[in-house]
mmCIF file of C-alpha atoms in Angstrom:
data_model
loop_
_atom_site.group_PDB
_atom_site.id
_atom_site.type_symbol
_atom_site.label_atom_id
_atom_site.label_comp_id
_atom_site.label_asym_id
_atom_site.label_seq_id
_atom_site.Cartn_x
_atom_site.Cartn_y
_atom_site.Cartn_z
ATOM 1 C CA MET A 230 -15.930 26.360 -17.958
ATOM 2 C CA LEU A 231 -17.504 25.827 -21.372
ATOM 3 C CA PRO A 232 -14.452 24.950 -24.189
ATOM 4 C CA ASP A 233 -14.319 27.912 -26.941
ATOM 5 C CA VAL A 234 -15.327 26.645 -30.344
ATOM 6 C CA LEU A 235 -12.940 28.581 -32.104
ATOM 7 C CA GLY A 236 -10.684 28.022 -35.134
ATOM 8 C CA PRO A 237 -9.460 29.699 -38.662
ATOM 9 C CA GLY A 238 -11.934 30.262 -41.680
ATOM 10 C CA LEU A 239 -15.234 30.934 -39.082
ATOM 11 C CA ARG A 240 -17.766 33.069 -40.583
ATOM 12 C CA VAL A 241 -19.015 34.510 -37.347
ATOM 13 C CA VAL A 242 -17.870 33.990 -33.659
ATOM 14 C CA PHE A 243 -20.815 34.232 -31.268
ATOM 15 C CA CYS A 244 -19.543 35.898 -27.751
ATOM 16 C CA GLY A 245 -21.879 35.541 -24.978
ATOM 17 C CA THR A 246 -21.118 36.785 -21.060
ATOM 18 C CA ALA A 247 -20.743 33.699 -19.556
ATOM 19 C CA ALA A 248 -22.361 30.081 -19.237
ATOM 20 C CA GLY A 249 -25.823 29.742 -17.869
ATOM 21 C CA THR A 250 -26.022 27.912 -14.686
ATOM 22 C CA VAL A 251 -28.020 25.230 -16.695
ATOM 23 C CA ALA A 252 -25.289 25.501 -19.421
ATOM 24 C CA ALA A 253 -22.431 24.963 -17.307
ATOM 25 C CA ARG A 254 -24.017 22.170 -14.968
ATOM 26 C CA VAL A 255 -24.667 19.750 -18.432
ATOM 27 C CA GLY A 256 -21.304 21.031 -20.233
ATOM 28 C CA ALA A 257 -23.252 22.644 -23.258
ATOM 29 C CA PRO A 258 -23.583 26.325 -24.176
ATOM 30 C CA TYR A 259 -27.208 28.084 -24.235
ATOM 31 C CA ALA A 260 -28.911 24.711 -22.913
ATOM 32 C CA GLY A 261 -31.177 26.893 -20.236
ATOM 33 C CA PRO A 262 -34.929 26.221 -20.497
ATOM 34 C CA GLY A 263 -36.053 29.096 -23.032
ATOM 35 C CA ASN A 264 -32.610 29.817 -24.554
ATOM 36 C CA ARG A 265 -33.311 30.401 -28.537
ATOM 37 C CA PHE A 266 -30.268 30.360 -29.589
ATOM 38 C CA TRP A 267 -29.946 27.147 -31.142
ATOM 39 C CA TRP A 268 -33.687 27.946 -32.663
ATOM 40 C CA VAL A 269 -32.281 31.529 -33.968
ATOM 41 C CA LEU A 270 -29.484 29.765 -35.731
ATOM 42 C CA HIS A 271 -31.711 27.950 -37.834
ATOM 43 C CA GLU A 272 -34.792 30.471 -38.075
ATOM 44 C CA VAL A 273 -32.316 32.706 -39.669
ATOM 45 C CA GLY A 274 -30.524 30.403 -41.942
ATOM 46 C CA LEU A 275 -27.207 30.098 -40.258
ATOM 47 C CA THR A 276 -27.533 26.192 -39.798
ATOM 48 C CA PRO A 277 -29.735 23.877 -41.510
ATOM 49 C CA ARG A 278 -31.552 22.414 -38.934
ATOM 50 C CA GLU A 279 -31.879 23.285 -35.234
ATOM 51 C CA LEU A 280 -29.224 22.033 -33.335
ATOM 52 C CA ALA A 281 -29.270 20.664 -29.900
ATOM 53 C CA PRO A 282 -27.263 21.945 -27.437
ATOM 54 C CA ALA A 283 -24.802 19.002 -26.856
ATOM 55 C CA GLU A 284 -24.037 19.344 -30.731
ATOM 56 C CA PHE A 285 -22.213 22.745 -30.115
ATOM 57 C CA ARG A 286 -18.727 21.289 -31.512
ATOM 58 C CA GLU A 287 -20.485 20.673 -34.686
ATOM 59 C CA LEU A 288 -20.780 24.549 -35.261
ATOM 60 C CA PRO A 289 -17.422 25.068 -37.386
ATOM 61 C CA ARG A 290 -19.093 22.710 -40.144
ATOM 62 C CA TYR A 291 -21.622 25.865 -40.559
ATOM 63 C CA GLY A 292 -18.727 28.340 -40.137
ATOM 64 C CA ILE A 293 -19.533 29.480 -36.608
ATOM 65 C CA GLY A 294 -17.680 29.507 -33.556
ATOM 66 C CA LEU A 295 -18.379 30.269 -29.427
ATOM 67 C CA THR A 296 -16.496 32.316 -26.777
ATOM 68 C CA ASP A 297 -17.575 34.240 -23.738
ATOM 69 C CA VAL A 298 -16.128 37.195 -21.941
ATOM 70 C CA ALA A 299 -16.255 35.411 -18.530
ATOM 71 C CA LYS A 300 -14.683 32.090 -19.277
ATOM 72 C CA HIS A 301 -14.021 31.510 -15.430
ATOM 73 C CA ALA A 302 -17.821 31.876 -13.757
ATOM 74 C CA SER A 303 -21.319 31.129 -14.885
ATOM 75 C CA GLY A 304 -24.563 32.266 -13.832
ATOM 76 C CA SER A 305 -26.728 35.205 -14.854
ATOM 77 C CA ASP A 306 -25.929 38.496 -15.825
ATOM 78 C CA ALA A 307 -26.642 40.089 -12.961
ATOM 79 C CA SER A 308 -24.717 37.676 -10.662
ATOM 80 C CA LEU A 309 -21.350 38.348 -12.279
ATOM 81 C CA GLY A 310 -18.889 40.928 -11.250
ATOM 82 C CA ARG A 311 -16.591 43.349 -13.122
ATOM 83 C CA SER A 312 -13.799 40.990 -12.121
ATOM 84 C CA ASP A 313 -15.025 37.935 -13.842
ATOM 85 C CA PHE A 314 -14.502 39.468 -17.228
ATOM 86 C CA ASP A 315 -11.498 39.507 -19.420
ATOM 87 C CA PRO A 316 -12.257 41.454 -22.825
ATOM 88 C CA ALA A 317 -8.535 41.082 -23.808
ATOM 89 C CA ALA A 318 -8.842 37.865 -24.162
ATOM 90 C CA VAL A 319 -11.729 38.124 -26.120
ATOM 91 C CA ILE A 320 -9.839 40.227 -28.171
ATOM 92 C CA ALA A 321 -6.945 38.183 -28.633
ATOM 93 C CA LYS A 322 -8.655 35.246 -29.659
ATOM 94 C CA VAL A 323 -10.739 37.252 -32.362
ATOM 95 C CA GLU A 324 -7.636 38.566 -33.524
ATOM 96 C CA ARG A 325 -6.201 35.310 -33.859
ATOM 97 C CA CYS A 326 -8.696 33.061 -35.399
ATOM 98 C CA ALA A 327 -10.158 36.213 -37.469
ATOM 99 C CA PRO A 328 -13.592 35.331 -37.760
ATOM 100 C CA ARG A 329 -15.233 37.306 -40.734
ATOM 101 C CA MET A 330 -17.590 38.652 -37.701
ATOM 102 C CA LEU A 331 -17.803 38.606 -34.308
ATOM 103 C CA ALA A 332 -21.160 39.008 -32.958
ATOM 104 C CA PHE A 333 -22.158 39.650 -29.142
ATOM 105 C CA VAL A 334 -24.930 37.781 -27.969
ATOM 106 C CA GLY A 335 -26.435 40.785 -25.546
ATOM 107 C CA LYS A 336 -25.664 44.062 -25.044
ATOM 108 C CA ARG A 337 -23.631 43.251 -21.648
ATOM 109 C CA ALA A 338 -20.934 41.104 -23.209
ATOM 110 C CA ALA A 339 -20.458 43.964 -25.731
ATOM 111 C CA GLN A 340 -20.186 46.263 -23.633
ATOM 112 C CA GLU A 341 -17.546 44.466 -21.556
ATOM 113 C CA VAL A 342 -15.328 44.358 -24.322
ATOM 114 C CA LEU A 343 -16.245 47.383 -26.252
ATOM 115 C CA GLY A 344 -16.985 49.931 -23.466
ATOM 116 C CA GLY A 345 -19.597 52.207 -23.001
ATOM 117 C CA ARG A 346 -23.186 51.781 -24.456
ATOM 118 C CA VAL A 347 -23.921 49.714 -27.691
ATOM 119 C CA THR A 348 -26.927 49.357 -29.897
ATOM 120 C CA TYR A 349 -27.898 46.324 -31.580
ATOM 121 C CA GLY A 350 -26.749 45.728 -35.245
ATOM 122 C CA ARG A 351 -23.309 46.078 -36.883
ATOM 123 C CA GLN A 352 -20.906 48.513 -34.599
ATOM 124 C CA PRO A 353 -18.710 51.043 -35.971
ATOM 125 C CA ARG A 354 -15.472 49.413 -34.990
ATOM 126 C CA ARG A 355 -14.033 46.389 -35.861
ATOM 127 C CA ILE A 356 -11.396 44.008 -33.724
ATOM 128 C CA GLY A 357 -8.722 42.879 -36.012
ATOM 129 C CA ALA A 358 -10.095 41.715 -39.567
ATOM 130 C CA SER A 359 -13.570 41.336 -38.055
ATOM 131 C CA GLU A 360 -16.619 43.281 -37.973
ATOM 132 C CA VAL A 361 -18.299 43.494 -35.273
ATOM 133 C CA TRP A 362 -21.954 43.204 -34.455
ATOM 134 C CA VAL A 363 -24.417 43.229 -31.102
ATOM 135 C CA VAL A 364 -27.671 40.748 -31.288
ATOM 136 C CA PRO A 365 -30.219 40.671 -28.422
ATOM 137 C CA SER A 366 -29.655 38.036 -25.748
ATOM 138 C CA THR A 367 -31.099 34.556 -26.462
ATOM 139 C CA SER A 368 -31.610 33.642 -22.700
ATOM 140 C CA GLY A 369 -35.128 33.212 -21.624
ATOM 141 C CA ALA A 370 -34.449 36.112 -19.081
ATOM 142 C CA ALA A 371 -34.431 38.519 -21.727
ATOM 143 C CA ARG A 372 -37.303 37.467 -23.370
ATOM 144 C CA GLY A 373 -38.782 40.647 -22.675
ATOM 145 C CA ALA A 374 -36.405 42.677 -25.056
ATOM 146 C CA TRP A 375 -36.158 40.059 -27.698
ATOM 147 C CA ASP A 376 -36.125 41.053 -31.327
ATOM 148 C CA VAL A 377 -35.226 38.467 -34.012
ATOM 149 C CA GLY A 378 -34.710 41.516 -36.462
ATOM 150 C CA PRO A 379 -31.051 41.870 -35.558
ATOM 151 C CA TRP A 380 -30.266 38.240 -35.915
ATOM 152 C CA ARG A 381 -32.000 38.528 -39.545
ATOM 153 C CA ALA A 382 -29.472 41.267 -40.555
ATOM 154 C CA LEU A 383 -26.440 39.759 -38.764
ATOM 155 C CA ALA A 384 -27.621 36.383 -41.235
ATOM 156 C CA ARG A 385 -27.939 38.434 -44.091
ATOM 157 C CA SER A 386 -24.450 40.052 -43.865
ATOM 158 C CA VAL A 387 -22.737 36.680 -42.939
ATOM 159 C CA SER A 388 -24.518 35.078 -45.832
ATOM 160 C CA GLU A 389 -23.490 37.843 -48.406
ATOM 161 C CA PRO A 390 -21.155 36.696 -51.412
ATOM 162 C CA GLY A 391 -17.737 38.493 -50.984
ATOM 163 C CA ALA A 392 -18.674 40.065 -47.462
ATOM 164 C CA THR A 393 -15.349 41.282 -46.376
ATOM 165 C CA GLY A 394 -13.650 40.628 -43.394
#
């Protein structure tokens, strides 16, 4: 299980489905070969440089937090069962730390928490005070559906002066 990176005053919390196999083994989120998470954070301007997965504890310095819907399981989305997910825990964490935005990394994570189908981009509902977004998965396995556009839109919204949340 990877630790959450949460606290007060965050601009955005990214919520994945579960730690991937490599991430769980090395103890650092989004550490799998081909995962674009750290690259895209820098590419869209959320971090000033591309962080290494082992630097994940530095994210609050940039107003960023991390959690997952399945905290006690690891592996690919396809390997996870319904009982692995704890959407109520995600909602409680977000309500407690109240980031300006919650961004699900991939549709599966969002569907498990929000229920039903979702599209990329800003969602019509909020969780507590937090805007909710869905951005494409950064997993190498999801490369066929990769689109940096929703990530850029999220970054613009995160950076807007006086953004609500």
